[in-house]
């Protein structure tokens, strides 16, 4: 007296899964490939293979020394939590300046003293980086000041217009000014 067990027909979801699982797995492999070009571009930028940054500002003469300055990203400042908005710059000292420069600083507005020289560049003299805070009340005609301190105690400063150093930041400031 055995009962015959009737087989249940497979559910619609089960049928779809068995029919399309190969295609879904291929899709899961292909989606990350779409992000690979940006990943390789960023890796090249951070390694220095594609220059100091996305936008080269040019050579800045600071007293007897010079440095090459570049924006890391050609975009407006990014928010950084309680620190406010920040903008990243990279620099490289000229070959003749490398042994003579002790420290390099970057600031918006003229520094009052060496203690207020701004943010310090970090890294090797061939590729230094600094993340500069952009104050909320920065004017579009502000200057970006570079201070170089020598091993002999000398200090030299130079400025370039913010519009030359970072047009994207000036556009960002103009846009923010319209909102306030």
PDB file of C-alpha atoms in Angstrom:
ATOM      1  CA  UNK A   1       0.000   0.000   0.000  1.00  0.00           C
ATOM      2  CA  UNK A   2       2.296   2.593  -1.083  1.00  0.00           C
ATOM      3  CA  UNK A   3       1.212   6.002  -2.030  1.00  0.00           C
ATOM      4  CA  UNK A   4       2.411   7.443  -5.242  1.00  0.00           C
ATOM      5  CA  UNK A   5       4.199  10.699  -4.726  1.00  0.00           C
ATOM      6  CA  UNK A   6       3.581  13.166  -7.453  1.00  0.00           C
ATOM      7  CA  UNK A   7       6.412  15.426  -8.372  1.00  0.00           C
ATOM      8  CA  UNK A   8       5.831  19.127  -7.861  1.00  0.00           C
ATOM      9  CA  UNK A   9       6.447  21.237 -10.949  1.00  0.00           C
ATOM     10  CA  UNK A  10       9.443  23.561 -10.431  1.00  0.00           C
ATOM     11  CA  UNK A  11       8.576  27.071  -9.378  1.00  0.00           C
ATOM     12  CA  UNK A  12       8.911  29.976 -11.775  1.00  0.00           C
ATOM     13  CA  UNK A  13      11.849  31.379  -9.810  1.00  0.00           C
ATOM     14  CA  UNK A  14      13.640  28.039  -9.899  1.00  0.00           C
ATOM     15  CA  UNK A  15      13.136  27.769 -13.650  1.00  0.00           C
ATOM     16  CA  UNK A  16      14.452  31.310 -14.200  1.00  0.00           C
ATOM     17  CA  UNK A  17      17.473  30.659 -12.010  1.00  0.00           C
ATOM     18  CA  UNK A  18      18.433  27.468 -13.827  1.00  0.00           C
ATOM     19  CA  UNK A  19      17.881  29.091 -17.201  1.00  0.00           C
ATOM     20  CA  UNK A  20      19.745  32.387 -16.560  1.00  0.00           C
ATOM     21  CA  UNK A  21      22.380  31.598 -13.885  1.00  0.00           C
ATOM     22  CA  UNK A  22      25.210  31.389 -16.395  1.00  0.00           C
ATOM     23  CA  UNK A  23      24.339  34.814 -17.842  1.00  0.00           C
ATOM     24  CA  UNK A  24      24.014  36.374 -14.396  1.00  0.00           C
ATOM     25  CA  UNK A  25      27.446  35.056 -13.395  1.00  0.00           C
ATOM     26  CA  UNK A  26      28.994  36.489 -16.565  1.00  0.00           C
ATOM     27  CA  UNK A  27      27.362  39.828 -15.750  1.00  0.00           C
ATOM     28  CA  UNK A  28      28.860  39.715 -12.253  1.00  0.00           C
ATOM     29  CA  UNK A  29      32.287  39.346 -13.843  1.00  0.00           C
ATOM     30  CA  UNK A  30      31.778  42.105 -16.424  1.00  0.00           C
ATOM     31  CA  UNK A  31      30.422  44.845 -14.125  1.00  0.00           C
ATOM     32  CA  UNK A  32      33.734  45.411 -12.284  1.00  0.00           C
ATOM     33  CA  UNK A  33      35.504  45.652 -15.637  1.00  0.00           C
ATOM     34  CA  UNK A  34      33.551  48.845 -16.263  1.00  0.00           C
ATOM     35  CA  UNK A  35      35.339  50.469 -13.318  1.00  0.00           C
ATOM     36  CA  UNK A  36      38.826  49.380 -14.335  1.00  0.00           C
ATOM     37  CA  UNK A  37      39.728  52.380 -16.563  1.00  0.00           C
ATOM     38  CA  UNK A  38      39.117  54.839 -13.696  1.00  0.00           C
ATOM     39  CA  UNK A  39      41.039  52.604 -11.314  1.00  0.00           C
ATOM     40  CA  UNK A  40      44.059  52.437 -13.627  1.00  0.00           C
ATOM     41  CA  UNK A  41      43.920  56.200 -14.308  1.00  0.00           C
ATOM     42  CA  UNK A  42      43.883  56.919 -10.551  1.00  0.00           C
ATOM     43  CA  UNK A  43      46.706  54.447  -9.919  1.00  0.00           C
ATOM     44  CA  UNK A  44      48.784  56.096 -12.645  1.00  0.00           C
ATOM     45  CA  UNK A  45      48.081  59.541 -11.169  1.00  0.00           C
ATOM     46  CA  UNK A  46      49.038  58.540  -7.625  1.00  0.00           C
ATOM     47  CA  UNK A  47      52.194  56.727  -8.809  1.00  0.00           C
ATOM     48  CA  UNK A  48      53.244  59.801 -10.753  1.00  0.00           C
ATOM     49  CA  UNK A  49      53.269  58.099 -14.143  1.00  0.00           C
ATOM     50  CA  UNK A  50      50.900  60.722 -15.569  1.00  0.00           C
ATOM     51  CA  UNK A  51      52.633  63.756 -14.036  1.00  0.00           C
ATOM     52  CA  UNK A  52      52.200  65.617 -10.769  1.00  0.00           C
ATOM     53  CA  UNK A  53      48.449  65.974 -11.100  1.00  0.00           C
ATOM     54  CA  UNK A  54      45.531  66.312 -13.453  1.00  0.00           C
ATOM     55  CA  UNK A  55      46.276  69.996 -14.084  1.00  0.00           C
ATOM     56  CA  UNK A  56      49.790  71.416 -14.235  1.00  0.00           C
ATOM     57  CA  UNK A  57      49.972  74.965 -12.848  1.00  0.00           C
ATOM     58  CA  UNK A  58      53.546  75.527 -13.971  1.00  0.00           C
ATOM     59  CA  UNK A  59      56.898  76.496 -12.509  1.00  0.00           C
ATOM     60  CA  UNK A  60      56.831  78.992  -9.637  1.00  0.00           C
ATOM     61  CA  UNK A  61      59.974  80.929  -8.781  1.00  0.00           C
ATOM     62  CA  UNK A  62      60.308  81.389  -5.009  1.00  0.00           C
ATOM     63  CA  UNK A  63      63.384  83.485  -4.280  1.00  0.00           C
ATOM     64  CA  UNK A  64      66.446  81.611  -5.576  1.00  0.00           C
ATOM     65  CA  UNK A  65      64.494  78.338  -5.762  1.00  0.00           C
ATOM     66  CA  UNK A  66      61.732  77.067  -7.976  1.00  0.00           C
ATOM     67  CA  UNK A  67      59.131  74.346  -7.863  1.00  0.00           C
ATOM     68  CA  UNK A  68      56.675  72.758 -10.237  1.00  0.00           C
ATOM     69  CA  UNK A  69      53.080  73.026  -8.959  1.00  0.00           C
ATOM     70  CA  UNK A  70      50.027  71.014 -10.020  1.00  0.00           C
ATOM     71  CA  UNK A  71      46.446  70.402  -8.911  1.00  0.00           C
ATOM     72  CA  UNK A  72      45.931  66.781  -7.954  1.00  0.00           C
ATOM     73  CA  UNK A  73      42.375  66.848  -9.322  1.00  0.00           C
ATOM     74  CA  UNK A  74      40.961  69.381 -11.747  1.00  0.00           C
ATOM     75  CA  UNK A  75      37.834  70.006  -9.683  1.00  0.00           C
ATOM     76  CA  UNK A  76      36.521  72.195  -6.895  1.00  0.00           C
ATOM     77  CA  UNK A  77      37.354  71.556  -3.241  1.00  0.00           C
ATOM     78  CA  UNK A  78      35.928  68.463  -1.581  1.00  0.00           C
ATOM     79  CA  UNK A  79      34.273  68.439   1.851  1.00  0.00           C
ATOM     80  CA  UNK A  80      36.387  66.834   4.571  1.00  0.00           C
ATOM     81  CA  UNK A  81      34.098  66.649   7.588  1.00  0.00           C
ATOM     82  CA  UNK A  82      34.661  69.214  10.336  1.00  0.00           C
ATOM     83  CA  UNK A  83      37.814  70.479   8.598  1.00  0.00           C
ATOM     84  CA  UNK A  84      35.683  72.086   5.888  1.00  0.00           C
ATOM     85  CA  UNK A  85      36.490  72.060   2.197  1.00  0.00           C
ATOM     86  CA  UNK A  86      39.952  70.923   1.094  1.00  0.00           C
ATOM     87  CA  UNK A  87      41.913  71.138  -2.150  1.00  0.00           C
ATOM     88  CA  UNK A  88      44.962  68.978  -2.927  1.00  0.00           C
ATOM     89  CA  UNK A  89      48.083  70.255  -4.663  1.00  0.00           C
ATOM     90  CA  UNK A  90      51.305  68.491  -5.591  1.00  0.00           C
ATOM     91  CA  UNK A  91      54.732  70.039  -6.090  1.00  0.00           C
ATOM     92  CA  UNK A  92      58.233  69.027  -7.099  1.00  0.00           C
ATOM     93  CA  UNK A  93      61.332  71.053  -6.269  1.00  0.00           C
ATOM     94  CA  UNK A  94      63.746  71.836  -9.081  1.00  0.00           C
ATOM     95  CA  UNK A  95      66.955  69.787  -9.132  1.00  0.00           C
ATOM     96  CA  UNK A  96      69.044  72.756  -7.973  1.00  0.00           C
ATOM     97  CA  UNK A  97      66.694  73.412  -5.020  1.00  0.00           C
ATOM     98  CA  UNK A  98      66.410  69.910  -3.602  1.00  0.00           C
ATOM     99  CA  UNK A  99      69.474  70.050  -1.322  1.00  0.00           C
ATOM    100  CA  UNK A 100      68.794  73.611  -0.170  1.00  0.00           C
ATOM    101  CA  UNK A 101      65.080  73.574   0.766  1.00  0.00           C
ATOM    102  CA  UNK A 102      64.096  72.312   4.205  1.00  0.00           C
ATOM    103  CA  UNK A 103      60.320  72.782   4.030  1.00  0.00           C
ATOM    104  CA  UNK A 104      57.628  74.044   1.674  1.00  0.00           C
ATOM    105  CA  UNK A 105      54.311  75.564   2.765  1.00  0.00           C
ATOM    106  CA  UNK A 106      51.112  76.518   0.955  1.00  0.00           C
ATOM    107  CA  UNK A 107      48.433  78.976   2.040  1.00  0.00           C
ATOM    108  CA  UNK A 108      45.612  81.156   0.722  1.00  0.00           C
ATOM    109  CA  UNK A 109      46.411  84.744   1.675  1.00  0.00           C
ATOM    110  CA  UNK A 110      49.750  86.207   2.707  1.00  0.00           C
ATOM    111  CA  UNK A 111      51.269  84.489   5.768  1.00  0.00           C
ATOM    112  CA  UNK A 112      51.985  86.753   8.732  1.00  0.00           C
ATOM    113  CA  UNK A 113      54.972  84.686   9.875  1.00  0.00           C
ATOM    114  CA  UNK A 114      56.602  81.290   9.457  1.00  0.00           C
ATOM    115  CA  UNK A 115      54.350  79.965  12.216  1.00  0.00           C
ATOM    116  CA  UNK A 116      51.357  80.823  10.041  1.00  0.00           C
ATOM    117  CA  UNK A 117      52.936  79.775   6.751  1.00  0.00           C
ATOM    118  CA  UNK A 118      50.091  77.383   5.965  1.00  0.00           C
ATOM    119  CA  UNK A 119      49.975  73.669   5.341  1.00  0.00           C
ATOM    120  CA  UNK A 120      53.278  71.886   4.891  1.00  0.00           C
ATOM    121  CA  UNK A 121      54.056  69.811   1.839  1.00  0.00           C
ATOM    122  CA  UNK A 122      54.868  66.205   2.664  1.00  0.00           C
ATOM    123  CA  UNK A 123      56.666  63.528   0.695  1.00  0.00           C
ATOM    124  CA  UNK A 124      59.880  63.400  -1.262  1.00  0.00           C
ATOM    125  CA  UNK A 125      61.234  66.581  -2.915  1.00  0.00           C
ATOM    126  CA  UNK A 126      60.436  64.996  -6.282  1.00  0.00           C
ATOM    127  CA  UNK A 127      56.710  64.662  -5.465  1.00  0.00           C
ATOM    128  CA  UNK A 128      55.312  66.513  -2.476  1.00  0.00           C
ATOM    129  CA  UNK A 129      51.644  66.806  -1.597  1.00  0.00           C
ATOM    130  CA  UNK A 130      49.592  69.260   0.448  1.00  0.00           C
ATOM    131  CA  UNK A 131      45.897  69.401   1.253  1.00  0.00           C
ATOM    132  CA  UNK A 132      44.893  73.032   1.571  1.00  0.00           C
ATOM    133  CA  UNK A 133      41.800  74.141   3.507  1.00  0.00           C
ATOM    134  CA  UNK A 134      39.662  76.572   1.526  1.00  0.00           C
ATOM    135  CA  UNK A 135      38.100  79.100   3.958  1.00  0.00           C
ATOM    136  CA  UNK A 136      34.418  79.877   3.419  1.00  0.00           C
ATOM    137  CA  UNK A 137      35.090  83.590   2.952  1.00  0.00           C
ATOM    138  CA  UNK A 138      37.785  83.165   0.291  1.00  0.00           C
ATOM    139  CA  UNK A 139      37.486  85.750  -2.461  1.00  0.00           C
ATOM    140  CA  UNK A 140      37.878  84.786  -6.105  1.00  0.00           C
ATOM    141  CA  UNK A 141      40.783  87.241  -6.487  1.00  0.00           C
ATOM    142  CA  UNK A 142      42.761  85.694  -3.598  1.00  0.00           C
ATOM    143  CA  UNK A 143      46.386  84.664  -3.979  1.00  0.00           C
ATOM    144  CA  UNK A 144      47.969  81.306  -3.273  1.00  0.00           C
ATOM    145  CA  UNK A 145      51.196  81.842  -1.300  1.00  0.00           C
ATOM    146  CA  UNK A 146      54.118  79.437  -1.394  1.00  0.00           C
ATOM    147  CA  UNK A 147      56.741  79.692   1.342  1.00  0.00           C
ATOM    148  CA  UNK A 148      60.057  77.851   1.086  1.00  0.00           C
ATOM    149  CA  UNK A 149      62.341  77.553   4.090  1.00  0.00           C
ATOM    150  CA  UNK A 150      66.004  76.828   3.487  1.00  0.00           C
ATOM    151  CA  UNK A 151      68.419  74.762   5.556  1.00  0.00           C
ATOM    152  CA  UNK A 152      70.381  77.963   6.164  1.00  0.00           C
ATOM    153  CA  UNK A 153      67.334  79.544   7.882  1.00  0.00           C
ATOM    154  CA  UNK A 154      66.344  81.754   4.971  1.00  0.00           C
ATOM    155  CA  UNK A 155      62.693  82.081   4.028  1.00  0.00           C
ATOM    156  CA  UNK A 156      61.365  83.022   0.596  1.00  0.00           C
ATOM    157  CA  UNK A 157      57.788  83.594  -0.492  1.00  0.00           C
ATOM    158  CA  UNK A 158      55.964  83.925  -3.773  1.00  0.00           C
ATOM    159  CA  UNK A 159      52.336  84.176  -4.719  1.00  0.00           C
ATOM    160  CA  UNK A 160      50.246  83.238  -7.707  1.00  0.00           C
ATOM    161  CA  UNK A 161      46.607  84.166  -8.281  1.00  0.00           C
ATOM    162  CA  UNK A 162      44.147  81.479  -7.209  1.00  0.00           C
ATOM    163  CA  UNK A 163      42.556  81.809 -10.648  1.00  0.00           C
ATOM    164  CA  UNK A 164      45.860  80.647 -12.186  1.00  0.00           C
ATOM    165  CA  UNK A 165      46.492  77.922  -9.608  1.00  0.00           C
ATOM    166  CA  UNK A 166      42.994  76.465  -9.642  1.00  0.00           C
ATOM    167  CA  UNK A 167      40.306  77.811 -11.996  1.00  0.00           C
ATOM    168  CA  UNK A 168      37.992  75.034 -10.771  1.00  0.00           C
ATOM    169  CA  UNK A 169      38.246  76.392  -7.218  1.00  0.00           C
ATOM    170  CA  UNK A 170      37.438  79.933  -8.404  1.00  0.00           C
ATOM    171  CA  UNK A 171      34.390  78.574 -10.273  1.00  0.00           C
ATOM    172  CA  UNK A 172      33.388  76.668  -7.142  1.00  0.00           C
ATOM    173  CA  UNK A 173      33.725  79.842  -5.046  1.00  0.00           C
ATOM    174  CA  UNK A 174      31.592  81.794  -7.536  1.00  0.00           C
ATOM    175  CA  UNK A 175      28.933  79.089  -7.429  1.00  0.00           C
ATOM    176  CA  UNK A 176      28.946  79.055  -3.620  1.00  0.00           C
ATOM    177  CA  UNK A 177      28.728  82.828  -3.503  1.00  0.00           C
ATOM    178  CA  UNK A 178      25.585  82.706  -5.619  1.00  0.00           C
ATOM    179  CA  UNK A 179      23.965  80.255  -3.179  1.00  0.00           C
ATOM    180  CA  UNK A 180      24.644  82.267  -0.021  1.00  0.00           C
TER     181      UNK A 180
END
